[in-house]
Short mmCIF file of N, CA, C and O in Angstrom, two decimals:
data_model
loop_
_atom_site.label_atom_id
_atom_site.label_comp_id
_atom_site.label_asym_id
_atom_site.label_seq_id
_atom_site.Cartn_x
_atom_site.Cartn_y
_atom_site.Cartn_z
N HIS A 1 -0.13 21.31 1.10
CA HIS A 1 0.34 20.26 1.97
C HIS A 1 -0.07 18.89 1.41
O HIS A 1 -1.00 18.80 0.62
N VAL A 2 0.65 17.87 1.83
CA VAL A 2 0.39 16.51 1.39
C VAL A 2 -0.25 15.73 2.52
O VAL A 2 0.18 15.81 3.67
N GLN A 3 -1.28 14.98 2.18
CA GLN A 3 -1.95 14.16 3.18
C GLN A 3 -2.37 12.83 2.58
O GLN A 3 -2.92 12.78 1.49
N LEU A 4 -2.10 11.76 3.31
CA LEU A 4 -2.52 10.41 2.92
C LEU A 4 -3.36 9.85 4.06
O LEU A 4 -2.93 9.88 5.21
N VAL A 5 -4.52 9.32 3.73
CA VAL A 5 -5.42 8.80 4.75
C VAL A 5 -5.88 7.40 4.36
O VAL A 5 -6.57 7.22 3.35
N GLU A 6 -5.51 6.42 5.18
CA GLU A 6 -5.91 5.04 4.93
C GLU A 6 -7.25 4.75 5.59
O GLU A 6 -7.60 5.35 6.61
N SER A 7 -7.96 3.79 5.03
CA SER A 7 -9.21 3.32 5.61
C SER A 7 -9.49 1.91 5.10
O SER A 7 -8.85 1.43 4.17
N GLY A 8 -10.45 1.24 5.72
CA GLY A 8 -10.86 -0.06 5.26
C GLY A 8 -10.33 -1.24 6.06
O GLY A 8 -10.67 -2.39 5.76
N GLY A 9 -9.52 -0.98 7.06
CA GLY A 9 -8.99 -2.06 7.87
C GLY A 9 -10.08 -2.68 8.73
O GLY A 9 -11.17 -2.14 8.88
N GLY A 10 -9.77 -3.83 9.29
CA GLY A 10 -10.71 -4.53 10.14
C GLY A 10 -10.25 -5.93 10.43
O GLY A 10 -9.09 -6.28 10.20
N SER A 11 -11.16 -6.74 10.95
CA SER A 11 -10.87 -8.12 11.29
C SER A 11 -11.51 -9.06 10.28
O SER A 11 -12.65 -8.84 9.84
N VAL A 12 -10.78 -10.10 9.93
CA VAL A 12 -11.26 -11.06 8.95
C VAL A 12 -10.70 -12.43 9.27
O VAL A 12 -9.62 -12.55 9.86
N GLN A 13 -11.43 -13.47 8.92
CA GLN A 13 -10.96 -14.84 9.12
C GLN A 13 -9.96 -15.23 8.04
O GLN A 13 -9.96 -14.67 6.94
N PRO A 14 -9.08 -16.17 8.34
CA PRO A 14 -8.16 -16.65 7.32
C PRO A 14 -8.92 -17.06 6.06
O PRO A 14 -9.96 -17.70 6.13
N GLY A 15 -8.37 -16.69 4.92
CA GLY A 15 -9.01 -16.97 3.65
C GLY A 15 -9.93 -15.87 3.18
O GLY A 15 -10.39 -15.90 2.03
N GLY A 16 -10.19 -14.90 4.04
CA GLY A 16 -11.07 -13.81 3.70
C GLY A 16 -10.39 -12.72 2.89
O GLY A 16 -9.21 -12.82 2.55
N SER A 17 -11.16 -11.67 2.60
CA SER A 17 -10.67 -10.57 1.77
C SER A 17 -10.97 -9.23 2.41
O SER A 17 -11.93 -9.08 3.17
N LEU A 18 -10.14 -8.26 2.10
CA LEU A 18 -10.34 -6.88 2.52
C LEU A 18 -9.82 -5.96 1.42
O LEU A 18 -8.92 -6.33 0.67
N ARG A 19 -10.36 -4.77 1.38
CA ARG A 19 -9.90 -3.76 0.45
C ARG A 19 -9.60 -2.48 1.22
O ARG A 19 -10.50 -1.88 1.80
N LEU A 20 -8.35 -2.10 1.23
CA LEU A 20 -7.93 -0.88 1.89
C LEU A 20 -7.91 0.27 0.90
O LEU A 20 -7.66 0.08 -0.29
N SER A 21 -8.16 1.47 1.40
CA SER A 21 -8.15 2.66 0.56
C SER A 21 -7.14 3.66 1.10
O SER A 21 -6.86 3.70 2.30
N CYS A 22 -6.59 4.45 0.20
CA CYS A 22 -5.66 5.51 0.56
C CYS A 22 -6.03 6.75 -0.22
O CYS A 22 -5.83 6.81 -1.44
N GLU A 23 -6.59 7.73 0.46
CA GLU A 23 -6.94 8.99 -0.17
C GLU A 23 -5.72 9.91 -0.18
O GLU A 23 -5.08 10.09 0.86
N VAL A 24 -5.43 10.48 -1.33
CA VAL A 24 -4.23 11.30 -1.52
C VAL A 24 -4.63 12.73 -1.81
O VAL A 24 -5.46 13.00 -2.68
N SER A 25 -4.02 13.66 -1.12
CA SER A 25 -4.20 15.08 -1.40
C SER A 25 -2.85 15.77 -1.39
O SER A 25 -1.93 15.35 -0.70
N GLY A 26 -2.73 16.83 -2.17
CA GLY A 26 -1.50 17.60 -2.20
C GLY A 26 -0.46 17.11 -3.18
O GLY A 26 0.63 17.70 -3.25
N LEU A 27 -0.75 16.06 -3.94
CA LEU A 27 0.17 15.53 -4.94
C LEU A 27 -0.57 15.36 -6.26
O LEU A 27 -1.75 15.01 -6.27
N LEU A 28 0.14 15.58 -7.35
CA LEU A 28 -0.43 15.37 -8.68
C LEU A 28 -0.44 13.89 -8.97
O LEU A 28 0.62 13.27 -9.13
N MET A 29 -1.61 13.28 -9.05
CA MET A 29 -1.72 11.84 -9.18
C MET A 29 -1.04 11.29 -10.43
O MET A 29 -0.50 10.18 -10.41
N SER A 30 -1.04 12.05 -11.51
CA SER A 30 -0.46 11.58 -12.76
C SER A 30 1.05 11.41 -12.69
O SER A 30 1.65 10.80 -13.59
N THR A 31 1.67 11.92 -11.64
CA THR A 31 3.12 11.80 -11.49
C THR A 31 3.51 11.12 -10.17
O THR A 31 4.69 11.09 -9.82
N THR A 32 2.54 10.58 -9.45
CA THR A 32 2.78 10.06 -8.11
C THR A 32 2.83 8.54 -8.05
O THR A 32 1.95 7.85 -8.56
N CYS A 33 3.88 8.03 -7.43
CA CYS A 33 3.97 6.61 -7.12
C CYS A 33 3.34 6.37 -5.76
O CYS A 33 3.61 7.11 -4.81
N ILE A 34 2.51 5.33 -5.66
CA ILE A 34 1.85 5.00 -4.40
C ILE A 34 2.26 3.59 -3.98
O ILE A 34 2.21 2.66 -4.79
N ALA A 35 2.65 3.47 -2.73
CA ALA A 35 3.11 2.19 -2.20
C ALA A 35 2.35 1.85 -0.93
O ALA A 35 1.86 2.73 -0.23
N TRP A 36 2.30 0.56 -0.63
CA TRP A 36 1.71 0.07 0.61
C TRP A 36 2.78 -0.66 1.41
O TRP A 36 3.55 -1.47 0.86
N PHE A 37 2.79 -0.38 2.70
CA PHE A 37 3.70 -1.04 3.63
C PHE A 37 2.89 -1.62 4.78
O PHE A 37 1.72 -1.26 4.96
N ARG A 38 3.51 -2.48 5.56
CA ARG A 38 2.85 -3.00 6.74
C ARG A 38 3.88 -3.25 7.83
O ARG A 38 5.06 -3.46 7.56
N GLN A 39 3.41 -3.23 9.07
CA GLN A 39 4.27 -3.50 10.20
C GLN A 39 3.49 -4.23 11.28
O GLN A 39 2.47 -3.73 11.75
N ALA A 40 3.98 -5.39 11.65
CA ALA A 40 3.38 -6.18 12.72
C ALA A 40 4.16 -5.94 14.01
O ALA A 40 5.35 -5.59 13.96
N PRO A 41 3.54 -6.13 15.17
CA PRO A 41 4.23 -5.95 16.44
C PRO A 41 5.50 -6.80 16.51
O PRO A 41 5.46 -8.00 16.22
N GLY A 42 6.61 -6.18 16.87
CA GLY A 42 7.87 -6.90 16.97
C GLY A 42 8.54 -7.20 15.65
O GLY A 42 9.58 -7.87 15.64
N LYS A 43 7.97 -6.73 14.56
CA LYS A 43 8.52 -6.99 13.23
C LYS A 43 8.95 -5.69 12.57
O LYS A 43 8.48 -4.61 12.93
N GLU A 44 9.85 -5.80 11.62
CA GLU A 44 10.27 -4.64 10.85
C GLU A 44 9.19 -4.27 9.84
O GLU A 44 8.45 -5.13 9.36
N ARG A 45 9.12 -3.00 9.53
CA ARG A 45 8.21 -2.56 8.49
C ARG A 45 8.66 -3.15 7.15
O ARG A 45 9.87 -3.19 6.86
N GLU A 46 7.72 -3.60 6.35
CA GLU A 46 8.05 -4.16 5.05
C GLU A 46 7.09 -3.66 3.99
O GLU A 46 5.91 -3.40 4.27
N GLU A 47 7.60 -3.53 2.79
CA GLU A 47 6.75 -3.09 1.69
C GLU A 47 5.86 -4.23 1.22
O GLU A 47 6.29 -5.38 1.14
N VAL A 48 4.63 -3.91 0.92
CA VAL A 48 3.68 -4.85 0.37
C VAL A 48 3.69 -4.78 -1.16
O VAL A 48 3.77 -5.79 -1.85
N GLY A 49 3.60 -3.57 -1.68
CA GLY A 49 3.61 -3.38 -3.12
C GLY A 49 3.46 -1.92 -3.47
O GLY A 49 3.19 -1.09 -2.61
N ARG A 50 3.64 -1.61 -4.75
CA ARG A 50 3.52 -0.25 -5.21
C ARG A 50 3.00 -0.25 -6.64
O ARG A 50 3.09 -1.25 -7.36
N ARG A 51 2.47 0.89 -7.05
CA ARG A 51 1.94 1.02 -8.40
C ARG A 51 2.14 2.44 -8.91
O ARG A 51 1.84 3.41 -8.21
N SER A 52 2.63 2.56 -10.15
CA SER A 52 2.86 3.85 -10.77
C SER A 52 1.61 4.29 -11.52
O SER A 52 0.69 3.51 -11.76
N PRO A 53 1.56 5.56 -11.92
CA PRO A 53 0.42 6.04 -12.71
C PRO A 53 0.22 5.25 -14.00
O PRO A 53 -0.91 5.08 -14.45
N GLY A 54 1.31 4.77 -14.60
CA GLY A 54 1.23 4.03 -15.84
C GLY A 54 1.00 2.55 -15.69
O GLY A 54 0.92 1.83 -16.69
N GLY A 55 0.91 2.06 -14.46
CA GLY A 55 0.59 0.66 -14.23
C GLY A 55 1.77 -0.22 -13.84
O GLY A 55 1.59 -1.43 -13.64
N TYR A 56 2.96 0.35 -13.72
CA TYR A 56 4.09 -0.43 -13.24
C TYR A 56 3.82 -0.87 -11.81
O TYR A 56 3.40 -0.05 -10.98
N GLN A 57 4.06 -2.15 -11.50
CA GLN A 57 3.78 -2.68 -10.18
C GLN A 57 4.96 -3.46 -9.63
O GLN A 57 5.73 -4.07 -10.37
N LEU A 58 5.05 -3.47 -8.33
CA LEU A 58 6.09 -4.21 -7.62
C LEU A 58 5.45 -4.81 -6.38
O LEU A 58 4.73 -4.11 -5.66
N TYR A 59 5.72 -6.09 -6.13
CA TYR A 59 5.09 -6.77 -4.99
C TYR A 59 6.10 -7.55 -4.16
O TYR A 59 7.07 -8.10 -4.68
N ASN A 60 5.82 -7.61 -2.88
CA ASN A 60 6.52 -8.48 -1.96
C ASN A 60 6.14 -9.92 -2.30
O ASN A 60 4.97 -10.22 -2.54
N ASN A 61 7.12 -10.82 -2.31
CA ASN A 61 6.85 -12.21 -2.63
C ASN A 61 5.85 -12.85 -1.67
O ASN A 61 5.16 -13.81 -2.04
N LYS A 62 5.75 -12.34 -0.47
CA LYS A 62 4.83 -12.89 0.52
C LYS A 62 3.37 -12.68 0.13
O LYS A 62 2.50 -13.42 0.60
N VAL A 63 3.11 -11.69 -0.70
CA VAL A 63 1.73 -11.36 -1.04
C VAL A 63 1.43 -11.47 -2.52
O VAL A 63 0.27 -11.32 -2.93
N ARG A 64 2.44 -11.73 -3.32
CA ARG A 64 2.24 -11.81 -4.77
C ARG A 64 1.19 -12.86 -5.11
O ARG A 64 1.24 -13.99 -4.62
N GLY A 65 0.25 -12.47 -5.94
CA GLY A 65 -0.83 -13.35 -6.31
C GLY A 65 -2.03 -13.27 -5.40
O GLY A 65 -3.12 -13.75 -5.76
N ARG A 66 -1.87 -12.67 -4.23
CA ARG A 66 -2.97 -12.50 -3.29
C ARG A 66 -3.38 -11.05 -3.13
O ARG A 66 -4.56 -10.75 -2.93
N PHE A 67 -2.40 -10.15 -3.19
CA PHE A 67 -2.66 -8.72 -3.03
C PHE A 67 -2.45 -8.00 -4.35
O PHE A 67 -1.57 -8.37 -5.14
N THR A 68 -3.23 -6.96 -4.58
CA THR A 68 -3.10 -6.15 -5.78
C THR A 68 -3.23 -4.68 -5.43
O THR A 68 -4.17 -4.29 -4.74
N VAL A 69 -2.29 -3.87 -5.89
CA VAL A 69 -2.39 -2.43 -5.72
C VAL A 69 -3.09 -1.86 -6.95
O VAL A 69 -2.65 -2.09 -8.08
N THR A 70 -4.17 -1.17 -6.72
CA THR A 70 -4.89 -0.52 -7.81
C THR A 70 -5.03 0.96 -7.48
O THR A 70 -4.71 1.39 -6.36
N ARG A 71 -5.48 1.72 -8.44
CA ARG A 71 -5.65 3.15 -8.18
C ARG A 71 -6.70 3.74 -9.10
O ARG A 71 -6.87 3.29 -10.24
N ASP A 72 -7.38 4.73 -8.59
CA ASP A 72 -8.35 5.50 -9.35
C ASP A 72 -7.91 6.94 -9.20
O ASP A 72 -8.26 7.61 -8.23
N ASP A 73 -7.14 7.41 -10.16
CA ASP A 73 -6.55 8.74 -10.02
C ASP A 73 -7.59 9.86 -10.07
O ASP A 73 -7.37 10.92 -9.49
N ASP A 74 -8.70 9.63 -10.74
CA ASP A 74 -9.76 10.63 -10.76
C ASP A 74 -10.33 10.84 -9.36
O ASP A 74 -10.76 11.94 -9.02
N LYS A 75 -10.35 9.77 -8.57
CA LYS A 75 -10.83 9.85 -7.20
C LYS A 75 -9.70 10.15 -6.22
O LYS A 75 -9.94 10.25 -5.02
N ARG A 76 -8.49 10.29 -6.75
CA ARG A 76 -7.31 10.53 -5.93
C ARG A 76 -7.18 9.48 -4.84
O ARG A 76 -6.84 9.78 -3.68
N THR A 77 -7.43 8.23 -5.20
CA THR A 77 -7.43 7.14 -4.24
C THR A 77 -6.69 5.92 -4.78
O THR A 77 -6.88 5.54 -5.93
N ALA A 78 -5.87 5.33 -3.94
CA ALA A 78 -5.24 4.06 -4.23
C ALA A 78 -5.84 2.99 -3.33
O ALA A 78 -6.35 3.30 -2.25
N TYR A 79 -5.76 1.75 -3.78
CA TYR A 79 -6.34 0.65 -3.04
C TYR A 79 -5.35 -0.49 -2.89
O TYR A 79 -4.45 -0.67 -3.71
N LEU A 80 -5.53 -1.24 -1.83
CA LEU A 80 -4.83 -2.50 -1.67
C LEU A 80 -5.90 -3.57 -1.54
O LEU A 80 -6.58 -3.65 -0.51
N GLU A 81 -6.05 -4.37 -2.58
CA GLU A 81 -7.02 -5.45 -2.58
C GLU A 81 -6.33 -6.71 -2.09
O GLU A 81 -5.37 -7.18 -2.70
N MET A 82 -6.83 -7.24 -0.99
CA MET A 82 -6.21 -8.38 -0.33
C MET A 82 -7.16 -9.58 -0.36
O MET A 82 -8.31 -9.47 0.06
N GLU A 83 -6.66 -10.71 -0.84
CA GLU A 83 -7.44 -11.93 -0.92
C GLU A 83 -6.68 -13.06 -0.25
O GLU A 83 -5.46 -13.00 -0.10
N ASN A 84 -7.42 -14.10 0.13
CA ASN A 84 -6.82 -15.26 0.78
C ASN A 84 -5.91 -14.83 1.93
O ASN A 84 -4.76 -15.26 2.03
N LEU A 85 -6.43 -14.01 2.80
CA LEU A 85 -5.64 -13.48 3.90
C LEU A 85 -5.21 -14.57 4.87
O LEU A 85 -5.94 -15.53 5.11
N LYS A 86 -4.02 -14.40 5.40
CA LYS A 86 -3.42 -15.34 6.32
C LYS A 86 -3.12 -14.65 7.64
O LYS A 86 -2.96 -13.43 7.68
N PRO A 87 -3.03 -15.41 8.73
CA PRO A 87 -2.71 -14.79 10.03
C PRO A 87 -1.45 -13.94 9.99
O PRO A 87 -1.39 -12.90 10.66
N GLU A 88 -0.46 -14.34 9.22
CA GLU A 88 0.78 -13.58 9.14
C GLU A 88 0.63 -12.25 8.40
O GLU A 88 1.56 -11.45 8.36
N ASP A 89 -0.54 -12.01 7.82
CA ASP A 89 -0.82 -10.72 7.20
C ASP A 89 -1.26 -9.68 8.22
O ASP A 89 -1.41 -8.50 7.88
N THR A 90 -1.50 -10.11 9.45
CA THR A 90 -1.93 -9.19 10.50
C THR A 90 -0.86 -8.12 10.73
O THR A 90 0.30 -8.43 10.99
N ALA A 91 -1.26 -6.86 10.63
CA ALA A 91 -0.32 -5.75 10.76
C ALA A 91 -1.07 -4.44 10.63
O ALA A 91 -2.25 -4.41 10.26
N VAL A 92 -0.38 -3.36 10.92
CA VAL A 92 -0.86 -2.04 10.57
C VAL A 92 -0.38 -1.75 9.16
O VAL A 92 0.81 -1.88 8.86
N TYR A 93 -1.29 -1.39 8.29
CA TYR A 93 -0.97 -1.13 6.90
C TYR A 93 -0.93 0.37 6.63
O TYR A 93 -1.83 1.11 7.02
N TYR A 94 0.13 0.80 5.97
CA TYR A 94 0.35 2.21 5.66
C TYR A 94 0.45 2.41 4.16
O TYR A 94 1.00 1.57 3.45
N CYS A 95 -0.04 3.54 3.69
CA CYS A 95 0.25 3.93 2.32
C CYS A 95 1.30 5.02 2.33
O CYS A 95 1.42 5.78 3.30
N ALA A 96 2.07 5.07 1.27
CA ALA A 96 3.14 6.06 1.13
C ALA A 96 3.16 6.53 -0.31
O ALA A 96 2.75 5.80 -1.22
N ALA A 97 3.66 7.74 -0.53
CA ALA A 97 3.65 8.28 -1.88
C ALA A 97 4.72 9.33 -2.07
O ALA A 97 5.11 10.02 -1.13
N ASP A 98 5.17 9.45 -3.31
CA ASP A 98 6.09 10.50 -3.71
C ASP A 98 5.97 10.72 -5.21
O ASP A 98 5.57 9.82 -5.95
N VAL A 99 6.32 11.90 -5.63
CA VAL A 99 6.24 12.28 -7.04
C VAL A 99 7.54 11.93 -7.76
O VAL A 99 8.62 12.05 -7.19
N GLY A 100 7.42 11.52 -9.01
CA GLY A 100 8.58 11.25 -9.85
C GLY A 100 8.65 9.82 -10.32
O GLY A 100 7.84 8.97 -9.95
N ILE A 101 9.64 9.56 -11.17
CA ILE A 101 9.85 8.22 -11.71
C ILE A 101 10.58 7.33 -10.71
O ILE A 101 10.24 6.15 -10.55
N THR A 102 11.55 7.88 -10.03
CA THR A 102 12.39 7.11 -9.13
C THR A 102 11.62 6.36 -8.04
O THR A 102 11.93 5.19 -7.77
N PRO A 103 10.63 6.96 -7.38
CA PRO A 103 9.95 6.24 -6.29
C PRO A 103 9.41 4.88 -6.69
O PRO A 103 9.44 3.95 -5.88
N CYS A 104 8.88 4.73 -7.89
CA CYS A 104 8.33 3.44 -8.31
C CYS A 104 9.36 2.53 -8.97
O CYS A 104 9.15 1.31 -9.02
N LYS A 105 10.45 3.09 -9.44
CA LYS A 105 11.46 2.29 -10.13
C LYS A 105 12.56 1.78 -9.22
O LYS A 105 13.17 0.74 -9.49
N ASP A 106 12.83 2.50 -8.15
CA ASP A 106 13.92 2.17 -7.25
C ASP A 106 13.40 1.39 -6.05
O ASP A 106 12.66 1.93 -5.23
N ARG A 107 13.79 0.13 -5.92
CA ARG A 107 13.31 -0.72 -4.83
C ARG A 107 13.75 -0.21 -3.46
O ARG A 107 13.11 -0.53 -2.46
N SER A 108 14.82 0.56 -3.42
CA SER A 108 15.34 1.05 -2.17
C SER A 108 14.91 2.48 -1.86
O SER A 108 15.36 3.06 -0.87
N TYR A 109 14.03 3.02 -2.67
CA TYR A 109 13.60 4.39 -2.46
C TYR A 109 12.91 4.56 -1.11
O TYR A 109 12.09 3.73 -0.71
N GLN A 110 13.25 5.64 -0.43
CA GLN A 110 12.67 5.95 0.87
C GLN A 110 11.55 6.97 0.72
O GLN A 110 11.81 8.15 0.46
N PHE A 111 10.32 6.52 0.86
CA PHE A 111 9.18 7.40 0.71
C PHE A 111 9.13 8.43 1.83
O PHE A 111 9.51 8.15 2.97
N THR A 112 8.67 9.61 1.49
CA THR A 112 8.66 10.72 2.44
C THR A 112 7.27 11.09 2.92
O THR A 112 7.14 11.75 3.96
N HIS A 113 6.24 10.71 2.19
CA HIS A 113 4.87 11.02 2.59
C HIS A 113 4.16 9.74 3.01
O HIS A 113 4.11 8.77 2.24
N TRP A 114 3.58 9.78 4.20
CA TRP A 114 2.98 8.58 4.80
C TRP A 114 1.63 8.87 5.43
O TRP A 114 1.39 9.97 5.94
N GLY A 115 0.76 7.87 5.40
CA GLY A 115 -0.46 7.94 6.16
C GLY A 115 -0.23 7.45 7.57
O GLY A 115 0.87 7.02 7.93
N ARG A 116 -1.27 7.48 8.38
CA ARG A 116 -1.14 7.06 9.77
C ARG A 116 -1.40 5.58 9.99
O ARG A 116 -1.12 5.05 11.07
N GLY A 117 -1.92 4.90 8.99
CA GLY A 117 -2.08 3.46 9.06
C GLY A 117 -3.48 3.01 9.41
O GLY A 117 -4.28 3.75 9.99
N THR A 118 -3.78 1.77 9.06
CA THR A 118 -5.04 1.13 9.40
C THR A 118 -4.78 -0.32 9.77
O THR A 118 -3.98 -1.01 9.12
N GLN A 119 -5.42 -0.79 10.82
CA GLN A 119 -5.15 -2.13 11.35
C GLN A 119 -5.89 -3.20 10.57
O GLN A 119 -7.09 -3.09 10.30
N VAL A 120 -5.17 -4.26 10.23
CA VAL A 120 -5.76 -5.45 9.63
C VAL A 120 -5.43 -6.63 10.53
O VAL A 120 -4.27 -6.89 10.83
N THR A 121 -6.46 -7.34 10.96
CA THR A 121 -6.28 -8.49 11.84
C THR A 121 -6.90 -9.72 11.20
O THR A 121 -8.09 -9.72 10.85
N VAL A 122 -6.10 -10.75 11.03
CA VAL A 122 -6.55 -12.00 10.43
C VAL A 122 -6.43 -13.08 11.48
O VAL A 122 -5.34 -13.46 11.90
N SER A 123 -7.57 -13.59 11.93
CA SER A 123 -7.56 -14.61 12.97
C SER A 123 -8.83 -15.42 12.96
O SER A 123 -9.80 -15.08 12.28
#
């Protein structure tokens, strides 16, 4: 079975930093694309960024330069490093993952494996 578990959320003041973690089980990390999404109340879910095993990255323009997706495949964990947080970053953050080349290359790819999310509040 596949399981994704996020952690590391919390409350932070504007300009602060947080590091979210996503533990992955049931997928071969060397072939898995990992992505981060977020959803604020009353807003549509939006992708934050993604990272392939080989280092290919894709970011939402809203967070480019402030957020970085990293991964430690030996630990089967992906991270979302967030800096210079803004109130508009407040949302529930989810990690998502799928195996193959397409998930990280196709901007419209619909991920099938999801975590339950972790709350980030910037105020």
